[in-house]
JSON list of C-alpha atoms in Angstrom, two decimals:
[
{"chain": "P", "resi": 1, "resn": "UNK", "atom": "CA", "xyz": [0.00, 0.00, 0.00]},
{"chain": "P", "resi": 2, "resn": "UNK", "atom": "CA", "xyz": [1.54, 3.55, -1.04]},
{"chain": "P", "resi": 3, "resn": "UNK", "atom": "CA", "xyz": [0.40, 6.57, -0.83]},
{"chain": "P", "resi": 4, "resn": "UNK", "atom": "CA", "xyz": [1.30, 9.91, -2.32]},
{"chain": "P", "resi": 5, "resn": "UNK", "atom": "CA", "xyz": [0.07, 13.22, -0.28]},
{"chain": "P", "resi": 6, "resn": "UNK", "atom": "CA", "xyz": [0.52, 16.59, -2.11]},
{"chain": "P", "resi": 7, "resn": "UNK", "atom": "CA", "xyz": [0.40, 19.93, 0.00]},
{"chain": "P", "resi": 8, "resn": "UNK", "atom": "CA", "xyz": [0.99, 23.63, -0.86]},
{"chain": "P", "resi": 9, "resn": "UNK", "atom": "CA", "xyz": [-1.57, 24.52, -3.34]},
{"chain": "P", "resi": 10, "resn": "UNK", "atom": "CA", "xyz": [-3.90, 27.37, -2.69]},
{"chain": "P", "resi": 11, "resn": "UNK", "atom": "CA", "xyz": [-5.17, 31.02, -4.02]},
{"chain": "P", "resi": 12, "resn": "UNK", "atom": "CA", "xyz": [-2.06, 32.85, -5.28]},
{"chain": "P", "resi": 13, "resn": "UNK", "atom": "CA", "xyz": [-2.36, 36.59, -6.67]},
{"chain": "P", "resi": 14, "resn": "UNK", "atom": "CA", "xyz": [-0.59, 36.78, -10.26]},
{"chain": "P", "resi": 15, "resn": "UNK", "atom": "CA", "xyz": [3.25, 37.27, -10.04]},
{"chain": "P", "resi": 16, "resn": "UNK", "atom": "CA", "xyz": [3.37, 35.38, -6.85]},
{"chain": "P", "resi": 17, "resn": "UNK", "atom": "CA", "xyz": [5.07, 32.01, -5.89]},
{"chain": "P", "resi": 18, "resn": "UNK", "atom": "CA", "xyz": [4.13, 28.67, -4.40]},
{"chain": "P", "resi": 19, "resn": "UNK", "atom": "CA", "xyz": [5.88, 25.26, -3.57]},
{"chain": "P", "resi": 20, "resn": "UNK", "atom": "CA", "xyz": [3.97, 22.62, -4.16]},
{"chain": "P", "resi": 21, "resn": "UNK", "atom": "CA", "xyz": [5.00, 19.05, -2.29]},
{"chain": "P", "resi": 22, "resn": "UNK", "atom": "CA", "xyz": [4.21, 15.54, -2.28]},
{"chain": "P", "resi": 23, "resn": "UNK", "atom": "CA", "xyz": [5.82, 12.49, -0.47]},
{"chain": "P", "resi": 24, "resn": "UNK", "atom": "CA", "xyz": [5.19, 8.67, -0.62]},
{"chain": "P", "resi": 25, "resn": "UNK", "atom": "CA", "xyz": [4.86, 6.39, 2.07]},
{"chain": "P", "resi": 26, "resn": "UNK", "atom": "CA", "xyz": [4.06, 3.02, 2.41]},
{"chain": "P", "resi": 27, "resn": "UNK", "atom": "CA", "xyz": [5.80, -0.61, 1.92]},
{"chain": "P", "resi": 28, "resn": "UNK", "atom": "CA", "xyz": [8.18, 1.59, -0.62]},
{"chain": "P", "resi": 29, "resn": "UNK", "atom": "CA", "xyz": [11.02, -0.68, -1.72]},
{"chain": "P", "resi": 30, "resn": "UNK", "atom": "CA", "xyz": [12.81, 1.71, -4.30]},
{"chain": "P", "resi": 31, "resn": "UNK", "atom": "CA", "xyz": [11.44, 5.09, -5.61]},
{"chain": "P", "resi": 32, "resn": "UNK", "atom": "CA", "xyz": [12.44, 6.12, -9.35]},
{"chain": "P", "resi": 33, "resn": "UNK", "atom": "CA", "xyz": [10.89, 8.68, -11.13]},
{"chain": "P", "resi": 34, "resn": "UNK", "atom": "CA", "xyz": [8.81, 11.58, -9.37]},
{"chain": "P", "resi": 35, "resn": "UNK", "atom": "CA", "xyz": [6.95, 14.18, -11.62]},
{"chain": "P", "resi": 36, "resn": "UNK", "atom": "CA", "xyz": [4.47, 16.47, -11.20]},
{"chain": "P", "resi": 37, "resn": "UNK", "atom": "CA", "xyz": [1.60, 16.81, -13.39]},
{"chain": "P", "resi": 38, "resn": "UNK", "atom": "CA", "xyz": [-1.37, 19.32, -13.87]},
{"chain": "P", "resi": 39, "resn": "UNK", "atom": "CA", "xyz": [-4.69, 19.65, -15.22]},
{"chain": "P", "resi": 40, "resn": "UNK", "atom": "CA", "xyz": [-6.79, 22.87, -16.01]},
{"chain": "P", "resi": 41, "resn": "UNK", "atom": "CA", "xyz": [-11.09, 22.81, -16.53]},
{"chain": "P", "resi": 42, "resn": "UNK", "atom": "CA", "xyz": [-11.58, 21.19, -19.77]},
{"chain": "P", "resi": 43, "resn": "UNK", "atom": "CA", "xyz": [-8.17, 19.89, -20.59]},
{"chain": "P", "resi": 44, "resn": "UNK", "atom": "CA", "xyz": [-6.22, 16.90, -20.68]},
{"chain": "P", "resi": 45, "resn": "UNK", "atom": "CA", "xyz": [-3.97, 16.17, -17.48]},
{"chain": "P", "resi": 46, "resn": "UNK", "atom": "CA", "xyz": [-0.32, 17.07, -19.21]},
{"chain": "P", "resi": 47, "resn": "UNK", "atom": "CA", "xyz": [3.23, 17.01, -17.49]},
{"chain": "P", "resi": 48, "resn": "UNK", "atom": "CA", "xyz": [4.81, 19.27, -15.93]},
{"chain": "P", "resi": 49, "resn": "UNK", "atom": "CA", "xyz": [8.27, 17.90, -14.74]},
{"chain": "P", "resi": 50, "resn": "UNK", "atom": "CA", "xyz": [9.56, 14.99, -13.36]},
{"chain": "P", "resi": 51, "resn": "UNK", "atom": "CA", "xyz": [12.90, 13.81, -11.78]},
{"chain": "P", "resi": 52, "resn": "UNK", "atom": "CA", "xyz": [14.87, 10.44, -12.00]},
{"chain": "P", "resi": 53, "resn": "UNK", "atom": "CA", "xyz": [16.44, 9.16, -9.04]},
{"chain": "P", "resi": 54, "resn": "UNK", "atom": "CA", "xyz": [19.87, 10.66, -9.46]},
{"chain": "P", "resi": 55, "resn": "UNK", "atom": "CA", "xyz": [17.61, 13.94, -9.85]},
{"chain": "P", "resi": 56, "resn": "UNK", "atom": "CA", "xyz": [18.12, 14.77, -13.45]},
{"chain": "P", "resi": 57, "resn": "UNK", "atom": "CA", "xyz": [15.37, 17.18, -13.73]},
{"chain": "P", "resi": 58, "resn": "UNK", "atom": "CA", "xyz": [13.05, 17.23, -17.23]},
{"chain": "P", "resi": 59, "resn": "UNK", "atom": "CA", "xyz": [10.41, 20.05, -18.30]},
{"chain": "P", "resi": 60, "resn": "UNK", "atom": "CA", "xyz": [7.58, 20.52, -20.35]},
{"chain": "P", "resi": 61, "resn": "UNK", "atom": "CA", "xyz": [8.35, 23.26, -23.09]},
{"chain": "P", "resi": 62, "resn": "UNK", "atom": "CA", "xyz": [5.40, 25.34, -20.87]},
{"chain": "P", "resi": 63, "resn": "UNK", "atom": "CA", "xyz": [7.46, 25.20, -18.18]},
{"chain": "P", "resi": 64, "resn": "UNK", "atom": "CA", "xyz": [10.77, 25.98, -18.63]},
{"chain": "P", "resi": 65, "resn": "UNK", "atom": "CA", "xyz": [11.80, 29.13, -16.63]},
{"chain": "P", "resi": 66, "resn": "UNK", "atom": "CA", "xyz": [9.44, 29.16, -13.85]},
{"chain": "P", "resi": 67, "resn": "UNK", "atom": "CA", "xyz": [9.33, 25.70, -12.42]},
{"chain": "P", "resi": 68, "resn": "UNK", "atom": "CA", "xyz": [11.48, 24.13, -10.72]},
{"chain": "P", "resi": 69, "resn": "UNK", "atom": "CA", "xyz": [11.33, 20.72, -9.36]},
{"chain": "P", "resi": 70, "resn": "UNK", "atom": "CA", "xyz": [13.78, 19.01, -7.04]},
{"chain": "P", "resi": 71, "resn": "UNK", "atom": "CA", "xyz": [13.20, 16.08, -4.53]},
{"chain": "P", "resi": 72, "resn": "UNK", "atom": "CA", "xyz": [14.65, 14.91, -1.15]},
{"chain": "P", "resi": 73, "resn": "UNK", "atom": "CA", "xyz": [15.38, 11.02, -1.64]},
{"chain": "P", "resi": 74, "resn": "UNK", "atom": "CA", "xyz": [15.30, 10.00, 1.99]},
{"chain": "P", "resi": 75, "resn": "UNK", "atom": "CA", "xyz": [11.94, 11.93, 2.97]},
{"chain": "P", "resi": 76, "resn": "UNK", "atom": "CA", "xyz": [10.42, 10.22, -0.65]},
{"chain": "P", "resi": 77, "resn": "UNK", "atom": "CA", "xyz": [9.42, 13.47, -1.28]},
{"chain": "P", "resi": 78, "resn": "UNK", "atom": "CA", "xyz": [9.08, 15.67, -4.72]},
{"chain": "P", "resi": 79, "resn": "UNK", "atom": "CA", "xyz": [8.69, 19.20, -4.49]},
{"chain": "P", "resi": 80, "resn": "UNK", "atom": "CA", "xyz": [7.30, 22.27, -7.56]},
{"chain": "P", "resi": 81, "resn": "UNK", "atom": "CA", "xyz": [8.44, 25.33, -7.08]},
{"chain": "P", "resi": 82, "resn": "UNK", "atom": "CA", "xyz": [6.40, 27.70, -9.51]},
{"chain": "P", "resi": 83, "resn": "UNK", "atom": "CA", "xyz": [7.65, 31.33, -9.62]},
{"chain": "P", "resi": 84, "resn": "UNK", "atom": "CA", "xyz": [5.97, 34.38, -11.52]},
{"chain": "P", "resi": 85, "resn": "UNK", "atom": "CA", "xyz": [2.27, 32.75, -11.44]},
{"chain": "P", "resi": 86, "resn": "UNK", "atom": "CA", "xyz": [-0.01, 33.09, -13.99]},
{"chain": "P", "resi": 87, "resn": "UNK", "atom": "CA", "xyz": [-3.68, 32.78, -14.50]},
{"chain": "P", "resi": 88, "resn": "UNK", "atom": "CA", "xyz": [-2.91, 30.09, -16.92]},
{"chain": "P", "resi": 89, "resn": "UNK", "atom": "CA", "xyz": [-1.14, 28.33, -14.59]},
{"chain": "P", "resi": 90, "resn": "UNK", "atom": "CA", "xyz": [-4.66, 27.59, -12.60]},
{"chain": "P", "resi": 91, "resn": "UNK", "atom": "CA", "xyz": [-5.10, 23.73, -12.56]},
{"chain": "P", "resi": 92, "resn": "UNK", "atom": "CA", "xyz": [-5.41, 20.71, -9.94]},
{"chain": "P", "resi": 93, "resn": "UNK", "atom": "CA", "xyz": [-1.16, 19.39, -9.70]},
{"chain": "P", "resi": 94, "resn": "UNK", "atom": "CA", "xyz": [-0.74, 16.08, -9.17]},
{"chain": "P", "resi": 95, "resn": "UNK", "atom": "CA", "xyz": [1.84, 14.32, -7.74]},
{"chain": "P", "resi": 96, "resn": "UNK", "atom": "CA", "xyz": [3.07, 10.55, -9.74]},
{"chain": "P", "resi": 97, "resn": "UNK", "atom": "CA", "xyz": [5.92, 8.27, -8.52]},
{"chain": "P", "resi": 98, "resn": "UNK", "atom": "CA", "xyz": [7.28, 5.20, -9.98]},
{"chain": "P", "resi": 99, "resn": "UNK", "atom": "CA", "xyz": [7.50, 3.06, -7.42]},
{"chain": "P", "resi": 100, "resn": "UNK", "atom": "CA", "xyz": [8.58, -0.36, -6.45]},
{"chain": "P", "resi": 101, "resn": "UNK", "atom": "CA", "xyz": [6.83, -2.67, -3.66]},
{"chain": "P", "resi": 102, "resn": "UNK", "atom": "CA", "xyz": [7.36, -5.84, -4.79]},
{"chain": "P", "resi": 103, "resn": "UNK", "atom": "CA", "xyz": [10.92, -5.92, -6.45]},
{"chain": "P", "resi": 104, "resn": "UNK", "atom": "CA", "xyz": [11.82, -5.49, -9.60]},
{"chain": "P", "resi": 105, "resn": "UNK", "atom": "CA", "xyz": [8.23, -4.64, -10.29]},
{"chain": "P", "resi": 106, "resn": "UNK", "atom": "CA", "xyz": [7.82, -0.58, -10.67]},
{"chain": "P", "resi": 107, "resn": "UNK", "atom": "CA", "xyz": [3.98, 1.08, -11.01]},
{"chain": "P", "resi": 108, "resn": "UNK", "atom": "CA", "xyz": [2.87, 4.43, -11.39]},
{"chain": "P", "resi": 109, "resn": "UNK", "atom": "CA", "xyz": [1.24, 5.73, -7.97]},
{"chain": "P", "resi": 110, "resn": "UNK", "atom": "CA", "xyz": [-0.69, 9.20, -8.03]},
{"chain": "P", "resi": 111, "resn": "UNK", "atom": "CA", "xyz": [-1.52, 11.68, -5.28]},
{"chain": "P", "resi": 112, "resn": "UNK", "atom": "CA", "xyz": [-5.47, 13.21, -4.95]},
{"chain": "P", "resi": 113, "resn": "UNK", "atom": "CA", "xyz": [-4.18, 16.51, -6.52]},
{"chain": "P", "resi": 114, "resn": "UNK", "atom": "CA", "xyz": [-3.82, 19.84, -4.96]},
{"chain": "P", "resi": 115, "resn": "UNK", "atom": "CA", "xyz": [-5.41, 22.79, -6.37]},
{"chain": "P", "resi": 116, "resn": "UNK", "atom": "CA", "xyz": [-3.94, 26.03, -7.66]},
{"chain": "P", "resi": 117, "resn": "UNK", "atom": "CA", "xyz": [-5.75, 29.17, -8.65]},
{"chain": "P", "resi": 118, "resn": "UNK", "atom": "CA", "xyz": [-4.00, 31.96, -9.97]},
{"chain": "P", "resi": 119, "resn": "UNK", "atom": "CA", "xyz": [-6.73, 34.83, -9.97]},
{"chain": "P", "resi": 120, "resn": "UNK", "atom": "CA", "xyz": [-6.47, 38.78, -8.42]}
]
């Protein structure tokens, strides 16, 4: 049993910042990748970034240059950083990790989402 609970979301003014974070717990065995994906009203959940293990960051073209993700490997925990918010940033984030309990097996696990608004 795993589970993945995100935190940090809430009603941001735009221009202002937020850091988003999610850890795992559970009968976690090995942890590889952790990513962070969103989903506005009416549109398809799309990445945002994720992080291997070694924590070799990757971004979605839309968010290059004001995300930043990082994670802390012994709390199993992923963290967002968005900077410069916009009202197009507005979506529910959720939190996916790759995650082993039964070795070598590795499944995706998501959290329940955390919401963001960006509105003034």
């Amino acid at each position: 049993q795993v589970q993945l609970v995100e935190s940090g979301g809430g009603l941001v003014q735009p221009g202002g910042s937020l850091r988003l974070s999610c850890t795992a717990s559970g009968s976690i065995i090995r942890i590889s990748a952790m990513g962070w994906y969103r989903q506005a009203p009416g549109k398809e959940r799309e990445l945002v970034a994720d992080v291997g293990s070694s924590g070799t960051p990757n971004y979605a073209d839309a968010a290059k240059g004001r995300f930043t993700i990082s994670r802390d490997n012994p709390r199993n925990t992923v963290y967002l950083q968005i900077n410069s918010l916009k009202p197009e940033d507005t979506a529910v984030y959720y939190c996916k990790a790759f995650i082993s309990t039964a070795w070598p097996t590795f499944e995706d696990y998501w959290g329940q989402g955390t919401q963001v608004t960006v509105s003034s």
